[in-house]
mmCIF file of C-alpha atoms in Angstrom:
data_model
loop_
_atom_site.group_PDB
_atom_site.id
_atom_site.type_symbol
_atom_site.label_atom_id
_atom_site.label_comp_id
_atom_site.label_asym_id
_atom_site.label_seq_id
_atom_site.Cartn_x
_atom_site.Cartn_y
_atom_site.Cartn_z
ATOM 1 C CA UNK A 1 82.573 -101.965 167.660
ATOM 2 C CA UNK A 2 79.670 -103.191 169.871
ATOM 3 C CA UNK A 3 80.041 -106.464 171.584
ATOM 4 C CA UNK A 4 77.446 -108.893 171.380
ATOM 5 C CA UNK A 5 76.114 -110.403 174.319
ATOM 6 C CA UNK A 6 75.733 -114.296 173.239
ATOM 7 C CA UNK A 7 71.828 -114.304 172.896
ATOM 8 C CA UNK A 8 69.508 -115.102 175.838
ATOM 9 C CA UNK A 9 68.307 -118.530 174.509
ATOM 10 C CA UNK A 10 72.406 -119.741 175.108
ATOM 11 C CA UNK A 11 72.453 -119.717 178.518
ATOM 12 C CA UNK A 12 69.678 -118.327 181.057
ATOM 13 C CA UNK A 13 67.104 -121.323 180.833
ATOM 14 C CA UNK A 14 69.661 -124.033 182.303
ATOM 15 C CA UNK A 15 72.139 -123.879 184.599
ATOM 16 C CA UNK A 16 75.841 -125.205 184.188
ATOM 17 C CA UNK A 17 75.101 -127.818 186.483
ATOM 18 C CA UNK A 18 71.938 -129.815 185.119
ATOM 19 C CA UNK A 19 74.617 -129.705 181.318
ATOM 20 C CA UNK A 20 78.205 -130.178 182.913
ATOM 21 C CA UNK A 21 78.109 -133.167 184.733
ATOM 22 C CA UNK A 22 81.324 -134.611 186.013
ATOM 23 C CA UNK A 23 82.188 -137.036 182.932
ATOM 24 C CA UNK A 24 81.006 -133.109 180.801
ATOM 25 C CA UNK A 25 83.516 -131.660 183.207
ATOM 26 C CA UNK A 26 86.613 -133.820 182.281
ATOM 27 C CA UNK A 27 85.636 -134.178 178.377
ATOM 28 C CA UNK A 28 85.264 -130.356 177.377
ATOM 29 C CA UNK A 29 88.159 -129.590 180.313
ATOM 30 C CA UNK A 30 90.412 -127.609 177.803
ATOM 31 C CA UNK A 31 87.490 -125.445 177.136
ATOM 32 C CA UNK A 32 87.333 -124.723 180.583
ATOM 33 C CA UNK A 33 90.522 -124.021 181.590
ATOM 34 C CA UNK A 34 90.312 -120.982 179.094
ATOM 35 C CA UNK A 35 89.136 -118.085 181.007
ATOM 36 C CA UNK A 36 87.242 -116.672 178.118
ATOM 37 C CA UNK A 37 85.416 -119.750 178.086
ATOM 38 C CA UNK A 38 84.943 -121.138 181.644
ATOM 39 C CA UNK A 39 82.159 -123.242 182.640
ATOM 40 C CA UNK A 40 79.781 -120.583 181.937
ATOM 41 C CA UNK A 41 80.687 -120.213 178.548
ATOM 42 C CA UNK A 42 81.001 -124.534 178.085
ATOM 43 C CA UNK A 43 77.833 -124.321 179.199
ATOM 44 C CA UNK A 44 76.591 -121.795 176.567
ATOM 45 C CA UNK A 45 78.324 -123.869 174.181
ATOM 46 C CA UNK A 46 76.320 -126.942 175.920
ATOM 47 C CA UNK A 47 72.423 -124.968 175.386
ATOM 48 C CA UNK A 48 73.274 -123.870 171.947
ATOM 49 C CA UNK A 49 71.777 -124.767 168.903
ATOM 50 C CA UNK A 50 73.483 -124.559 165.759
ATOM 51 C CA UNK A 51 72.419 -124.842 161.899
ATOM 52 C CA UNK A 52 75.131 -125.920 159.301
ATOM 53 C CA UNK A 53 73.504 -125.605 155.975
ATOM 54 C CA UNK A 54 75.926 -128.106 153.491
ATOM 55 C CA UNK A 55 77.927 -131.026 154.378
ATOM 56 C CA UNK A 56 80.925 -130.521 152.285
ATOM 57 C CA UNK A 57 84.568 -129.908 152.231
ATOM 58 C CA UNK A 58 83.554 -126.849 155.021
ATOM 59 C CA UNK A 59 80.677 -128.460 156.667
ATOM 60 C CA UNK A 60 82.303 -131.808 157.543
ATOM 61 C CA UNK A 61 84.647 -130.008 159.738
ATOM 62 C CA UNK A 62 82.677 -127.315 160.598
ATOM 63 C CA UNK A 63 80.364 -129.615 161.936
ATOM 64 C CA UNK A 64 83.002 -132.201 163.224
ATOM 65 C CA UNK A 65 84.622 -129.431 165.448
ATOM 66 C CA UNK A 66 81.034 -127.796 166.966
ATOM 67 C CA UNK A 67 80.433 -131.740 167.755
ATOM 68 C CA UNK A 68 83.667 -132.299 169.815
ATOM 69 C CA UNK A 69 83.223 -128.714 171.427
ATOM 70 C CA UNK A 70 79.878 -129.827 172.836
ATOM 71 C CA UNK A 71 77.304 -127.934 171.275
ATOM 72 C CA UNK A 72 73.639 -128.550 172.695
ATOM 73 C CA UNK A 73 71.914 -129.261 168.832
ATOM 74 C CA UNK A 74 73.666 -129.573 166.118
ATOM 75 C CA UNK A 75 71.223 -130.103 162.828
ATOM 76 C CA UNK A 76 73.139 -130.805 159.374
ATOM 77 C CA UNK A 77 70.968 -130.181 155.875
ATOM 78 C CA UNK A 78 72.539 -131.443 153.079
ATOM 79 C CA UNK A 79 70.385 -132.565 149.899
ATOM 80 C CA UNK A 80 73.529 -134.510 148.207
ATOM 81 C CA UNK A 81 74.633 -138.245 148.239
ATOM 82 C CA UNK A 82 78.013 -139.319 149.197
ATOM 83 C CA UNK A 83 80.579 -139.996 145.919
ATOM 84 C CA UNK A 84 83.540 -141.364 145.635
ATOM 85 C CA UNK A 85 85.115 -137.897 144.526
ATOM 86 C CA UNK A 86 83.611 -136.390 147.744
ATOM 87 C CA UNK A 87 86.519 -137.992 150.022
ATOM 88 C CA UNK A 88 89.323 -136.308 149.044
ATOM 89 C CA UNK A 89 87.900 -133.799 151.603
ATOM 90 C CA UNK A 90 85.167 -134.767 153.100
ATOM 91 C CA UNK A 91 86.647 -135.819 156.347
ATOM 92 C CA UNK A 92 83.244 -137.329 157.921
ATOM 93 C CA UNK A 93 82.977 -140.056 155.103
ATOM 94 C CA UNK A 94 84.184 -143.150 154.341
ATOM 95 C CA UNK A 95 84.121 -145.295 151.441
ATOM 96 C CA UNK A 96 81.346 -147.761 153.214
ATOM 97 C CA UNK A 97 78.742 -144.358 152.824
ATOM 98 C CA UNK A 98 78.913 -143.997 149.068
ATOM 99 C CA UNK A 99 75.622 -144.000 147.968
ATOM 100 C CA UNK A 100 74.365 -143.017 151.213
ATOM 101 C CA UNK A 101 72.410 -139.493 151.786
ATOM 102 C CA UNK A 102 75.133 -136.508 153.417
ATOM 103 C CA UNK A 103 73.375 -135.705 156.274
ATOM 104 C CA UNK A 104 72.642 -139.169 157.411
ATOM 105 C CA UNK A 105 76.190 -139.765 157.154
ATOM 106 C CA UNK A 106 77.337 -136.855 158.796
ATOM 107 C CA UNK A 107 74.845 -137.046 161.636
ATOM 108 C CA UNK A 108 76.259 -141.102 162.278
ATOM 109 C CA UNK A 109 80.075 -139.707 161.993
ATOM 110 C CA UNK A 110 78.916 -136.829 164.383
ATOM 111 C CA UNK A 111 77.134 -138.641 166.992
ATOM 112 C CA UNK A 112 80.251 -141.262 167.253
ATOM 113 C CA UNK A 113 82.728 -138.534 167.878
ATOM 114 C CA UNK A 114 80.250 -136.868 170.862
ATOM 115 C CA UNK A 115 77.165 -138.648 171.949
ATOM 116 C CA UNK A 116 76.644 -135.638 174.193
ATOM 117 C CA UNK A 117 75.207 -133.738 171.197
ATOM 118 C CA UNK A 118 72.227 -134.186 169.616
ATOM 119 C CA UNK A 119 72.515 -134.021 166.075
ATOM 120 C CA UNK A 120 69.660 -133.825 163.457
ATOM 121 C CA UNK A 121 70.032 -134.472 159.694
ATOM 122 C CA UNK A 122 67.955 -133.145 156.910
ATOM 123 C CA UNK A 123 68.880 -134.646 154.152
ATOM 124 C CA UNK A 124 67.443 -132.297 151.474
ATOM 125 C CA UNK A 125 67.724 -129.449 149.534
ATOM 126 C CA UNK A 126 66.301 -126.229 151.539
ATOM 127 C CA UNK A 127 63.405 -124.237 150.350
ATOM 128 C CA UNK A 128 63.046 -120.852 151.633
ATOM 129 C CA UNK A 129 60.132 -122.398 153.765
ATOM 130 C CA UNK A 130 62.102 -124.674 155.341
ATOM 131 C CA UNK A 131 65.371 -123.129 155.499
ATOM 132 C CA UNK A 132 63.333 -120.465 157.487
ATOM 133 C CA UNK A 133 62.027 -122.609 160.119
ATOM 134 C CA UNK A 134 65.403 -124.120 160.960
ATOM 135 C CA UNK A 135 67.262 -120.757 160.900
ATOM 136 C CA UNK A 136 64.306 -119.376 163.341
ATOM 137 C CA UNK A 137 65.101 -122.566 165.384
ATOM 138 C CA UNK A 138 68.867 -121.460 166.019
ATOM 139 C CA UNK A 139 71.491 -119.192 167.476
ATOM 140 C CA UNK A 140 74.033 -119.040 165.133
ATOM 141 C CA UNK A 141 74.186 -120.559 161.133
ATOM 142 C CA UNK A 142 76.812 -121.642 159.295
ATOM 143 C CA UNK A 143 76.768 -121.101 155.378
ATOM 144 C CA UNK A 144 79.244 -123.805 154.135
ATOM 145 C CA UNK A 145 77.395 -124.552 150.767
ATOM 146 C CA UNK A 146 78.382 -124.911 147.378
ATOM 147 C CA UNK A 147 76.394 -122.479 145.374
ATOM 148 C CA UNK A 148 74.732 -118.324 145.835
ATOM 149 C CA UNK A 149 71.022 -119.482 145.021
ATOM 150 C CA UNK A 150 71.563 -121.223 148.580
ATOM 151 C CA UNK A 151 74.274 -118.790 150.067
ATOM 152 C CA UNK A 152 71.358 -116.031 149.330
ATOM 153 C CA UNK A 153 68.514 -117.829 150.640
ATOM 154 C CA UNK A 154 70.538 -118.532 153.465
ATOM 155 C CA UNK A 155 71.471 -115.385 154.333
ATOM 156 C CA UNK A 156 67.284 -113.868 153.840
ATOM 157 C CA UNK A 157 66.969 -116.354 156.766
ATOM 158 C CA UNK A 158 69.005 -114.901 158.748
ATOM 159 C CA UNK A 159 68.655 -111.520 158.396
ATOM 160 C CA UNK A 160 64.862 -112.369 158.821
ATOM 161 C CA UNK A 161 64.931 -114.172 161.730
ATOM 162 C CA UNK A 162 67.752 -111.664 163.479
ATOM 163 C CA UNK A 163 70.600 -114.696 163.483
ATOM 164 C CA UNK A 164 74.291 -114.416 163.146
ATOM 165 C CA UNK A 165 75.205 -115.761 159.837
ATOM 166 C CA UNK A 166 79.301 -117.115 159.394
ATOM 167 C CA UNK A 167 80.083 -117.928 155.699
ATOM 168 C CA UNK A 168 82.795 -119.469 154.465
ATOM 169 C CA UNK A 169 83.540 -120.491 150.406
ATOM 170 C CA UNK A 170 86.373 -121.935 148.998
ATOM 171 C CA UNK A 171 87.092 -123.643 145.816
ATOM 172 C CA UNK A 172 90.704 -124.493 143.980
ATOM 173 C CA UNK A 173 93.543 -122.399 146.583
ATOM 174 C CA UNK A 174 91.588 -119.257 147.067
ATOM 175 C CA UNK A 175 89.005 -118.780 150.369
ATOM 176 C CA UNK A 176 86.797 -116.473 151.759
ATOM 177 C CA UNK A 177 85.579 -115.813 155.234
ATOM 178 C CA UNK A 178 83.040 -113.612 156.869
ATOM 179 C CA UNK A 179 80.705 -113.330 159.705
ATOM 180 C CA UNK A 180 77.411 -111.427 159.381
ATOM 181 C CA UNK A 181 75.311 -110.479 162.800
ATOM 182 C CA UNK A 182 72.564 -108.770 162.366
ATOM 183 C CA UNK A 183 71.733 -108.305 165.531
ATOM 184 C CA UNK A 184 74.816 -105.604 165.503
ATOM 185 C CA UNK A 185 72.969 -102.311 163.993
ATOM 186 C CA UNK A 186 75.885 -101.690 161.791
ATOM 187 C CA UNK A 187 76.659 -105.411 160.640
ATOM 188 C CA UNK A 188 76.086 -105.748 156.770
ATOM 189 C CA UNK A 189 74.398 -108.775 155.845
ATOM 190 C CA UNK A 190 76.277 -110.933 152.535
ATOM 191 C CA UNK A 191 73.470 -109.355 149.877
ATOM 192 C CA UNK A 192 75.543 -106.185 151.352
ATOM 193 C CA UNK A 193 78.650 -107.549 150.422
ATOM 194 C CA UNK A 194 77.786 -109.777 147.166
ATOM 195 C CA UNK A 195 74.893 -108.318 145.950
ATOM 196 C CA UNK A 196 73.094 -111.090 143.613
ATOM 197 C CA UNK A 197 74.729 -110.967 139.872
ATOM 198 C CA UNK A 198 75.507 -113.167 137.009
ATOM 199 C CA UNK A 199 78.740 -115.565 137.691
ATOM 200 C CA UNK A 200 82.027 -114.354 136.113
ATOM 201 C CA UNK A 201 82.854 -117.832 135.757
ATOM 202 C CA UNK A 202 81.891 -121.440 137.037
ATOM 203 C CA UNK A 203 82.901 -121.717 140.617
ATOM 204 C CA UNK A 204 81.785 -125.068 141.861
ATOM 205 C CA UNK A 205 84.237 -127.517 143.323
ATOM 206 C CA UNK A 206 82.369 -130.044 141.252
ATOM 207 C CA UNK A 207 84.314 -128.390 138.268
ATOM 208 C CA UNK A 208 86.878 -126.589 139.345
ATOM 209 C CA UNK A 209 88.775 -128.337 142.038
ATOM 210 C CA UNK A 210 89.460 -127.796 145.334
ATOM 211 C CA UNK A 211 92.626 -128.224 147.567
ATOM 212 C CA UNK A 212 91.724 -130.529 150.466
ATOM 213 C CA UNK A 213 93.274 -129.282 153.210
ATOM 214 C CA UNK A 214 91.884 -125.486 152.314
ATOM 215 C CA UNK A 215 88.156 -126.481 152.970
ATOM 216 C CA UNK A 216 89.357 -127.696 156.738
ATOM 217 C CA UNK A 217 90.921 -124.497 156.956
ATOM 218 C CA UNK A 218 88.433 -122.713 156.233
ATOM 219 C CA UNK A 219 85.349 -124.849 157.955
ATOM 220 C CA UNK A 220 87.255 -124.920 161.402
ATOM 221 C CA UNK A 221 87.667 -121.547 161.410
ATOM 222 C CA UNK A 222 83.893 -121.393 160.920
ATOM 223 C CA UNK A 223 83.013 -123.485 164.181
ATOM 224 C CA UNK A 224 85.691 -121.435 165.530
ATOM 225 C CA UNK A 225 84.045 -117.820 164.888
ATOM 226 C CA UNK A 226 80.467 -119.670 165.156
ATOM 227 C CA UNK A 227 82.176 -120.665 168.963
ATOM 228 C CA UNK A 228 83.104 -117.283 169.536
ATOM 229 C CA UNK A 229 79.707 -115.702 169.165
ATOM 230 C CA UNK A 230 77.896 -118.608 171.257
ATOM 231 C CA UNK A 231 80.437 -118.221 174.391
ATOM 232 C CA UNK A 232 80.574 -114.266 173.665
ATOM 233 C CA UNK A 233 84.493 -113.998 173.146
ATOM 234 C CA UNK A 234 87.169 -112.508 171.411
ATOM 235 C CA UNK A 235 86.791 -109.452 169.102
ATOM 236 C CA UNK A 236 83.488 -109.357 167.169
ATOM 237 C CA UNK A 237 84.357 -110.683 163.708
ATOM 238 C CA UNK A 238 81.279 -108.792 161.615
ATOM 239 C CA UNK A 239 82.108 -105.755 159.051
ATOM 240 C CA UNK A 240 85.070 -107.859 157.658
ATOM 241 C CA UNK A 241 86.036 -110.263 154.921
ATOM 242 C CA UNK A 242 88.523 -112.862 155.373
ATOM 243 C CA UNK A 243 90.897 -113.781 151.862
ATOM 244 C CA UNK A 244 93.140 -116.777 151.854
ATOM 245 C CA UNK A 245 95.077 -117.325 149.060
ATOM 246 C CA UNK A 246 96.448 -120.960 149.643
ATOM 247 C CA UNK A 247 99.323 -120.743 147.274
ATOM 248 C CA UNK A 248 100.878 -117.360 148.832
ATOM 249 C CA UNK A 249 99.883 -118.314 152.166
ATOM 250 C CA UNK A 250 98.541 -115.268 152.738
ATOM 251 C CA UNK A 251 95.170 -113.449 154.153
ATOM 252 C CA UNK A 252 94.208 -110.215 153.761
ATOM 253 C CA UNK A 253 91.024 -107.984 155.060
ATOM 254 C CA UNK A 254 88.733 -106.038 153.738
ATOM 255 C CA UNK A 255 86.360 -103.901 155.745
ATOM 256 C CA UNK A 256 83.126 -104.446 154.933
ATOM 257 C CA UNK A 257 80.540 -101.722 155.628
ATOM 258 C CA UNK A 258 76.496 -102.377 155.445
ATOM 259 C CA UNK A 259 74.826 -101.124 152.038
ATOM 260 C CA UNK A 260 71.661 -98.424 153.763
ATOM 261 C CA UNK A 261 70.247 -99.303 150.068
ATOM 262 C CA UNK A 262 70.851 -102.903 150.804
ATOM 263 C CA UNK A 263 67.263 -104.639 149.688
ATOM 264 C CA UNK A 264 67.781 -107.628 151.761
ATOM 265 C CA UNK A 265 68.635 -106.161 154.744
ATOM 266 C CA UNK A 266 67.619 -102.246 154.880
ATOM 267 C CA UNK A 267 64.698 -102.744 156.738
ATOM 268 C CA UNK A 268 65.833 -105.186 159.174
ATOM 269 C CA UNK A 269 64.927 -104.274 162.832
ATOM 270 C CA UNK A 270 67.603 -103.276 164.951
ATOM 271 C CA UNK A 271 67.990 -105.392 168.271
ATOM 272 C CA UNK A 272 70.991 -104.717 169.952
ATOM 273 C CA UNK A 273 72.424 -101.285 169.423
ATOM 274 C CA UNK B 1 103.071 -92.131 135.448
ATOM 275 C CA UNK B 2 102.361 -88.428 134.389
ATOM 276 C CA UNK B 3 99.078 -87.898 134.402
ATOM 277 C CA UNK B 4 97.355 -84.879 131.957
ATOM 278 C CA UNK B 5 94.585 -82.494 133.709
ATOM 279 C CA UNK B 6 91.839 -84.291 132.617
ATOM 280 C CA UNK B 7 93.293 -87.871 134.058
ATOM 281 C CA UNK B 8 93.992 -89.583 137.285
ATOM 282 C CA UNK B 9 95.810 -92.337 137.613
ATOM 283 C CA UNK B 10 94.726 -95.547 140.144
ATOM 284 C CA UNK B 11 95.852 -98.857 140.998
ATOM 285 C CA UNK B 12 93.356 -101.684 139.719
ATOM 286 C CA UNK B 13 94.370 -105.116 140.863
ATOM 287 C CA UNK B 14 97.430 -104.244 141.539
ATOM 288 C CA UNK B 15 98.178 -102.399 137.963
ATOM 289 C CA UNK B 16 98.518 -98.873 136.840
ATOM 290 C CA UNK B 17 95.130 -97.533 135.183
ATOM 291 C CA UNK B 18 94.274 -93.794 133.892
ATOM 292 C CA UNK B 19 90.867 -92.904 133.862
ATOM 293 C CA UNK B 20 89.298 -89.718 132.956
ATOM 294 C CA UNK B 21 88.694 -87.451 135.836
ATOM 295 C CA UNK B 22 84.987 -88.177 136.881
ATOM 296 C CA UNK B 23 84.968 -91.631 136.722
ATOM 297 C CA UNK B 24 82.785 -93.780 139.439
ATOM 298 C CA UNK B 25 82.991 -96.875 140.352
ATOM 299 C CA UNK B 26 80.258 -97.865 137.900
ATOM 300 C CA UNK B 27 82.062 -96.616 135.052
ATOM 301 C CA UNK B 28 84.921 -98.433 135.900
ATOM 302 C CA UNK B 29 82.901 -101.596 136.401
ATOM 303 C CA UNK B 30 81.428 -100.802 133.036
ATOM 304 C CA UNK B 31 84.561 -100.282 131.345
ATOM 305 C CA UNK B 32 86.017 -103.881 132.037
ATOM 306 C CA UNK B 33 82.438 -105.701 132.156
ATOM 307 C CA UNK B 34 82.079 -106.655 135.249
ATOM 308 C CA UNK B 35 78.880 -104.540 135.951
ATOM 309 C CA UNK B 36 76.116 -106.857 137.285
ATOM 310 C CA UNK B 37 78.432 -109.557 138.289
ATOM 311 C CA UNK B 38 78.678 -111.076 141.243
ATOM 312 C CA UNK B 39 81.707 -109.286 142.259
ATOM 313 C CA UNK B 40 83.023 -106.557 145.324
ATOM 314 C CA UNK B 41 84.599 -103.579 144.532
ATOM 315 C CA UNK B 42 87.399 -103.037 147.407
ATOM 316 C CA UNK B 43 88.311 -99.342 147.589
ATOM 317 C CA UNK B 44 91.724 -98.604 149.711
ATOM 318 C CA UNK B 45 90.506 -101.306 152.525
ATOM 319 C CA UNK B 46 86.959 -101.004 152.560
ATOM 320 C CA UNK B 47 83.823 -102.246 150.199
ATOM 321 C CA UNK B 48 81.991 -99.874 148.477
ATOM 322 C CA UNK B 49 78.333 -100.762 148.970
ATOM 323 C CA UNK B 50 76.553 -101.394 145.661
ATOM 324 C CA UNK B 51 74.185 -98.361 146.199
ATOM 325 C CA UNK B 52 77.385 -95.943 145.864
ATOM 326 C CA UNK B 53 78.644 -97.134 143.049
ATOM 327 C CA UNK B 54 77.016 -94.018 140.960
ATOM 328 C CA UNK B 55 78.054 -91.551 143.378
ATOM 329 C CA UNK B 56 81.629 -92.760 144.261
ATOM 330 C CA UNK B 57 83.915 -90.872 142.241
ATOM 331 C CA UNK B 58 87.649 -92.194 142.256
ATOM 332 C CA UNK B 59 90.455 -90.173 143.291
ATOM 333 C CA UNK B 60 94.102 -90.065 142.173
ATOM 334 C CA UNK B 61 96.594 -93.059 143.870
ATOM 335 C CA UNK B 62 93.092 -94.856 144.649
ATOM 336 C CA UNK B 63 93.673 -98.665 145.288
ATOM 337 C CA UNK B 64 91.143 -100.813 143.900
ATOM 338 C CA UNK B 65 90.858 -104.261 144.033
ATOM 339 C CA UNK B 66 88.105 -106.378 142.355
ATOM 340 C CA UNK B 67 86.796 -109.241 144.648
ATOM 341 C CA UNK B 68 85.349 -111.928 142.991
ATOM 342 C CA UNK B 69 82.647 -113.978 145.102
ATOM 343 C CA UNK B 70 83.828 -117.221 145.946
ATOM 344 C CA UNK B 71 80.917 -119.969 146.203
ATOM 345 C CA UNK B 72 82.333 -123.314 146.732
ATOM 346 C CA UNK B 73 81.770 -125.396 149.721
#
């Protein structure tokens, strides 16, 4: 498989030294001690800017982790309100933001746990328009909504804007995990994978249920591949699908090849060969 | 299972299944109704891309697995 270098926008226009100060230095220490990280990659981590579209069950912790790993921007869109339902799971609420918009929410929870990070909310529903502009405006997405109109409109984004793309879904036991980079020539883009078709039965969490630990299992393990492509570590994850089944305790993989018919993503310039 | 000339016999989520010789992926989609839904077809490890489903003809002792898309976040 080809390795991705982590894009140039991570980590040429700063140095480590104007982001890793001595206080930066002690705080993301266990980071550094890793040699696949290192400063150099802590300070990738530091410059990057990362999109997590949903503020749910996987983007609280998603988005919680990414936070306390230092990441440069960190912008949260979530179009929901906080209900009393929601904190089962939801690990960046508390009862005092019922009522209160997602994103704001998250964005207060987030800046308390790192004030290094600049966090953004957007605390609406996407359209293509503006889901566009933020994907453009990032190095690596995170798809940790509830619903395919958005997972597919997510993933257009991406593909159009040449930006890795890791999606994770879950609802009652059963999870799914997979990282998309098209900026890998033979990376298949979701549409690849789950080409756009009727339901074959309600999936929502709203309706469904969801265990609670399942969606932190599954949105840490997004910051933690969405980590892995900013410092440029590790094995690259694309051309597979991740599937937990929380009952056996068991995953399994599936390769996943790219669809040369695929109309999303056929025509998609190819950056890095 | 014995199968007669004009069968094959394949695994399908994990159960026995004879189709007649011939059969794509899209006939077997077809068959159980999950054509146009928003499902994977896993074929001994890998996906099959959508675009092959005509042209992918299964073999005898073929695994398949049907992967449904998960949405929930």
């Amino acid at each position: 498989m080809t390795t991705i270098p982590p894009q140039k926008s991570c980590a040429t226009t700063t140095d480590a030294t104007d982001l890793l100060d001595d206080a930066a230095l002690l705080r993301y220490s266990r980071h550094i001690l890793l040699p696949e990280i290192d400063i150099e990659g802590q300070t990738r981590i530091r410059s990057a800017r990362v999109l997590v579209v949903g503020a749910g069950g996987l983007g609280c912790p998603a988005a919680l982790y990414l936070a306390r790993a230092g990441v440069g921007v960190l912008t949260v869109a979530d179009g929901d309100t906080v209900d009393a339902t929601n904190l089962q799971r939801q690990i960046l609420y508390t009862e005092s933001d019922i009522g209160r918009p997602k994103a704001d929410a998250a964005a207060d929870a987030l800046r308390l746990a790192n004030p290094d990070v600049t966090v953004t909310a957007v605390p609406h529903r996407l359209a293509q328009h503006d889901l566009d502009a933020l994907v453009a405006a990032s190095d690596v997405v995170l798809d940790c909504t509830d619903n395919f109109a958005t997972r597919h409109a997510i993933n257009r984004a991406c593909v159009r804007h040449c930006k890795p793309l890791v999606s994770g879904a879950a609802i009652r036991f059963d999870a799914q995990l997979a990282v998309f980079d098209v900026r890998a020539s033979a990376s298949p883009c979701y549409h690849c994978l789950f080409p756009e078709g009727e339901n074959v039965t309600e999936v929502r969490c709203a309706t469904m249920g969801v265990f609670a630990p399942l969606v932190g299992v599954v949105g840490a393990l997004q910051a933690h591949e969405a980590l892995k492509v900013i410092v440029g570590c590790g094995e690259p994850s694309w051309g597979k699908l991740w599937l937990f089944d929380g009952l056996g305790l068991e995953w399994r993989t599936i390769r996943v090849p790219r669809d040369p018919a695929c109309p999303v993503c056929r025509d998609r310039p190819n950056r890095v060969e | 299972m014995a199968n007669t000339p004009s069968t094959l016999t394949l695994r399908l989520n994990g159960a026995p299944e004879q189709v007649p010789v011939g059969t794509t992926v899209a006939a077997l989609l077809e068959r159980h109704g999950w054509l146009g839904k928003r499902v994977a077809v896993e074929r001994n490890g890998a996906i099959v891309p959508k675009s092959a489903y005509e042209a992918t003809i299964l073999c005898d002792g073929d695994v398949l697995e049907i992967v449904v898309a998960v949405g929930g976040g």
